[in-house]
Amino acid sequence: IQPSSRRQPRKTHLSDETWQLVCHKKLLFKQMRALKKTRSFTILQILFGAWRQPLSDAAAHEWIKLNDHAVAVTMNMLRKTTNQVTAAIRREDAAYYTALAQQAANTYTVEGLTALWRRIKAVLPKNRMRHSVQKFDIHADLLGHFEALEAGTTRSPEEVHHRCVDRNIAAIQQQPAVTIVDLAELPSLAETEELCLRQKPHKAPGPDGLSSNLCKYGAVALSPHLHGLMLKAFLTAVEPCRHKGGYLVPIWKQKGPQNKAESYRGILLSESYSKVYHAWLRKRLLPTMLQRRALGQLGGLPSQQTVSGIQILRVHGRLGRAKRISTAVVF
């Protein structure tokens, strides 16, 4: 099932009146092209007809006169409409980028340089193209594609919840009873509030439907309640089922047909409050991970980017080819 392809303006800030002018200009341009094509085709018909049978050319001269008049009228209207479209687009571009500059100045003052670049990057053509992808009815194909990528199995939400609860109950029954806990190991209210303030704003919500802005800008009011939940999860070594996953959303990779599941990659949209708890866990486990890290390990470590992994894999492959030995990489 393919949706109807309705044309929309490339510049999303254009008003309806300007877009109607653009559509009218496109219509006049097509009309001009059709008039010229019809003129050439009709003249060829007249020539071939004259070769077959001599006839009077009065009708042909009259038609060419009418065609030239239609071309002149259409060209005049096209020139006027083009000037109107140019003036309207320039006027709206000036207003849009003036507002963007003011918004960027406010963003830089409040959120810093990283947020300023995120704001500017959102209007670049390459980034805008990501939001103009058509939606195709390939839900079943996407499920199979992500099952193969993640080595998983599709289950209903109710079954996932029951399995998680049963696993948590079994883990609580098997864990040893701890009666003494060092206070330094417990999450503090100040750490919880700090992690809430570090949440990135304007992020897509997870299963709870709550934006990350609520967690960031309401950190003072929310952190006491979230701190109690983190204490309970830490002391019982069990976290809520909603913190263990989220929505897997497909994103087109900018290559390959859009109606094929292989052209998409997935990102997980999790809840903001689960991100706070997981960030605190990583913060506590990071010193131990740095001491026990494996050679070539990149995941979960600071200052490690995808480019580092790509360069390591290239060097690994080149060394193997130079020594003429078989190589393999395990993810």
C-alpha positions in Angstrom: 0.0 0.0 0.0 1.8 3.1 -1.2 0.5 6.5 -0.1 -0.4 9.1 -2.6 2.6 11.4 -3.4 1.3 14.9 -2.6 3.8 17.6 -3.5 4.9 19.7 -0.6 7.3 22.7 -0.5 11.0 22.0 0.0 11.1 24.9 2.3 8.8 24.1 5.1 8.5 27.7 6.3 6.7 28.9 3.1 3.1 30.1 3.6 0.1 28.7 1.8 -0.2 31.8 -0.4 3.5 31.6 -1.5 3.1 27.8 -2.2 0.0 28.5 -4.3 2.1 31.0 -6.3 4.8 28.4 -6.8 2.3 25.8 -8.0 0.8 28.4 -10.4 4.2 29.1 -11.8 4.8 25.4 -12.3 1.5 25.1 -14.1 2.4 28.0 -16.5 5.8 26.5 -17.1 4.2 23.2 -18.1 1.7 25.0 -20.3 4.5 26.9 -22.1 6.3 23.6 -22.7 3.2 22.0 -24.0 2.5 24.9 -26.4 6.0 24.7 -27.9 5.8 20.9 -28.2 2.4 21.2 -29.9 3.7 23.8 -32.3 6.6 21.6 -33.4 4.4 18.5 -33.8 1.7 20.4 -35.8 4.3 21.9 -38.2 5.6 18.4 -38.9 2.1 17.2 -39.5 1.5 20.1 -42.0 4.8 19.3 -43.9 4.1 15.6 -44.2 0.5 16.3 -45.2 1.7 18.7 -47.9 4.0 16.0 -49.3 1.1 13.6 -49.6 -1.4 16.0 -51.0 -1.1 19.7 -51.9 -3.5 21.9 -49.9 -4.0 25.5 -49.0 -1.8 26.8 -46.1 -4.3 29.5 -45.0 -5.5 27.3 -42.1 -1.9 26.6 -41.0 -1.0 30.3 -41.0 -4.1 31.1 -38.9 -3.3 28.3 -36.4 0.4 29.4 -36.1 -0.8 32.9 -35.4 -3.1 31.7 -32.6 -0.3 29.6 -31.2 2.1 32.5 -31.2 -0.4 34.6 -29.4 -1.0 31.9 -26.7 2.8 31.6 -26.3 3.2 35.3 -25.8 0.3 35.6 -23.3 1.6 32.5 -21.3 5.2 33.9 -21.4 4.0 37.2 -20.1 2.1 35.6 -17.2 5.0 33.3 -16.4 7.4 36.3 -16.2 5.0 38.2 -13.9 4.4 35.1 -11.7 8.1 34.4 -11.5 8.8 37.9 -10.2 6.1 37.5 -7.6 7.4 34.1 -6.5 10.9 35.4 -6.2 9.9 38.4 -4.1 7.6 36.3 -1.9 10.2 33.6 -1.2 13.0 36.2 -0.5 10.7 38.0 1.9 9.8 34.8 3.8 13.4 33.6 3.8 14.5 36.8 5.3 11.9 36.6 8.1 12.6 32.9 8.7 16.4 33.3 9.0 16.0 36.4 11.1 13.9 34.5 13.5 16.4 31.6 13.3 19.3 33.9 14.2 17.4 35.3 17.2 16.5 31.8 18.3 20.1 30.6 17.9 21.3 33.5 20.0 18.9 32.6 22.7 19.9 28.9 22.4 23.6 29.7 22.7 23.0 31.8 25.7 20.9 29.2 27.5 22.0 25.8 26.3 25.5 26.4 24.9 27.4 25.8 21.6 26.3 22.2 21.1 22.7 23.1 21.2 23.4 26.0 18.8 24.9 23.6 16.3 22.0 21.2 16.7 19.6 24.1 15.9 21.5 25.1 12.8 22.0 21.6 11.6 18.3 21.0 11.6 17.7 23.4 8.7 20.5 22.0 6.4 19.2 20.2 3.3 20.9 16.9 4.2 19.2 16.8 7.6 15.8 18.0 6.3 15.8 15.1 3.9 15.6 12.7 6.8 12.2 14.0 7.8 10.7 13.8 4.2 10.7 10.0 4.0 7.4 8.5 2.9 5.9 5.8 5.1 5.3 2.4 3.5 3.2 -0.5 4.8 6.2 -2.9 5.4 5.6 -3.5 9.1 5.9 -7.3 8.9 9.1 -7.0 6.8 10.6 -4.6 9.3 9.9 -7.0 12.1 11.7 -9.8 10.3 14.6 -7.5 9.4 15.2 -6.3 13.0 14.8 -9.9 14.3 17.7 -11.0 12.1 19.8 -7.9 13.1 19.2 -8.2 16.8 18.9 -12.0 17.0 15.6 -11.6 18.7 12.1 -12.9 18.7 8.8 -11.0 18.3 6.6 -11.2 21.4 3.5 -9.5 22.6 3.9 -6.7 25.2 1.9 -8.8 27.7 4.2 -11.8 27.3 7.3 -9.6 27.6 5.9 -8.1 30.8 5.1 -11.5 32.4 8.5 -12.9 31.4 10.2 -9.9 33.0 8.2 -10.2 36.2 8.9 -13.9 36.5 12.6 -13.3 36.0 12.7 -10.5 38.6 10.9 -12.7 41.1 13.4 -15.6 40.5 16.3 -13.2 40.8 15.1 -11.8 44.2 14.6 -15.3 45.6 18.2 -16.3 44.6 20.1 -13.3 45.7 21.7 -13.3 49.2 20.1 -11.2 51.9 22.1 -8.0 52.4 21.6 -6.3 55.7 24.5 -3.8 55.6 24.9 -1.3 52.7 27.6 1.4 52.5 26.0 4.8 52.2 28.6 5.8 49.6 27.2 3.1 47.3 23.6 4.5 47.3 22.5 7.0 44.8 22.1 10.5 46.4 19.5 13.1 45.7 22.1 15.5 44.4 23.3 12.9 41.8 19.8 12.2 40.7 19.0 15.9 40.2 22.3 16.4 38.4 21.6 13.6 36.0 18.1 14.9 35.3 19.6 18.3 34.4 22.0 16.6 32.0 19.2 15.1 29.9 19.2 16.4 26.3 16.1 18.4 25.5 13.8 18.0 22.5 14.2 14.2 22.3 11.5 11.9 21.2 9.6 10.3 24.1 9.6 6.6 25.0 6.7 4.3 26.0 5.6 6.7 28.7 5.0 9.5 26.2 6.8 12.1 28.4 9.3 14.4 26.7 12.9 14.8 28.0 12.2 18.5 28.5 10.0 17.5 31.5 12.8 15.6 33.1 15.4 18.4 32.4 13.5 21.5 33.3 11.5 19.9 36.1 14.5 18.2 37.7 14.0 19.9 41.1 10.4 18.7 41.5 10.9 15.2 40.0 14.3 14.2 41.4 12.9 13.2 44.9 10.4 10.8 43.5 12.9 9.4 41.0 15.5 9.1 43.7 13.1 6.8 45.7 12.6 4.6 42.7 16.4 4.4 42.1 17.0 3.4 45.7 14.4 0.6 45.5 15.8 -0.6 42.2 19.4 -0.6 43.6 18.7 -2.3 46.9 16.5 -5.0 45.3 18.8 -5.4 42.2 15.6 -5.2 40.1 14.5 -2.4 37.8 11.0 -1.9 36.3 10.1 -3.7 33.1 9.6 -0.3 31.3 13.2 0.6 31.9 14.5 -2.4 30.0 13.4 -1.4 26.5 11.4 1.0 24.5 10.1 1.7 21.0 12.2 0.5 18.1 11.8 3.1 15.3 13.0 2.5 11.8 15.1 5.2 10.1 15.9 5.3 6.4 19.6 5.0 5.7 19.5 7.5 2.8 20.3 4.6 0.4 18.3 1.8 -1.1 14.6 1.8 -2.0 12.3 3.1 0.8 9.9 0.2 0.4 12.5 -2.4 1.4 13.1 -3.2 5.0 16.9 -3.7 4.4 17.2 0.1 3.7 16.3 0.9 7.3 18.2 0.9 10.6 16.6 1.0 14.0 16.9 3.3 17.0 15.5 2.6 20.5 13.3 5.3 22.1 13.5 4.6 25.8 12.1 6.6 28.8 14.0 9.6 30.1 13.8 8.3 33.7 15.4 4.9 32.8 18.2 6.9 31.1 18.8 8.7 34.4 19.1 5.4 36.3 21.3 3.8 33.6 23.5 6.9 33.6 24.0 6.6 37.3 24.9 2.8 37.0 27.4 3.6 34.3 29.0 6.3 36.4 29.5 3.9 39.3 30.7 1.0 37.1 33.0 3.0 34.9 36.1 2.9 37.1 35.9 -0.9 37.3 35.2 -1.2 33.6 38.3 0.9 32.8 40.5 -1.4 34.9 39.1 -4.6 33.4 38.5 -3.5 29.8 39.4 -6.0 27.1 41.9 -5.2 24.3 40.0 -3.5 21.5 36.8 -2.9 23.5 34.9 0.2 22.6 31.4 -0.1 23.9 30.5 1.6 27.1 33.8 3.5 27.5 34.3 7.3 27.4 36.0 9.1 24.5 35.3 6.2 22.1 33.7 7.0 18.8 32.6 5.0 15.8 35.5 6.4 13.8 37.9 4.7 16.3 36.3 1.3 15.7 36.4 1.8 11.9 40.1 2.6 12.0 40.9 -0.4 14.2 39.0 -2.8 11.9 40.8 -1.4 8.9 44.2 -1.8 10.5 43.3 -5.3 11.7 42.3 -6.3 8.2 45.4 -4.8 6.5 47.7 -6.5 9.0 46.0 -9.8 8.3 46.4 -9.4 4.5 50.0 -8.3 4.9 50.9 -11.4 6.9 48.6 -13.6 4.7 46.6 -15.0 7.6 42.9 -15.4 8.1 41.3 -12.8 10.3 37.9 -12.4 12.0 36.1 -9.8 14.1 33.5 -10.7 16.7 31.0 -8.0 17.7 
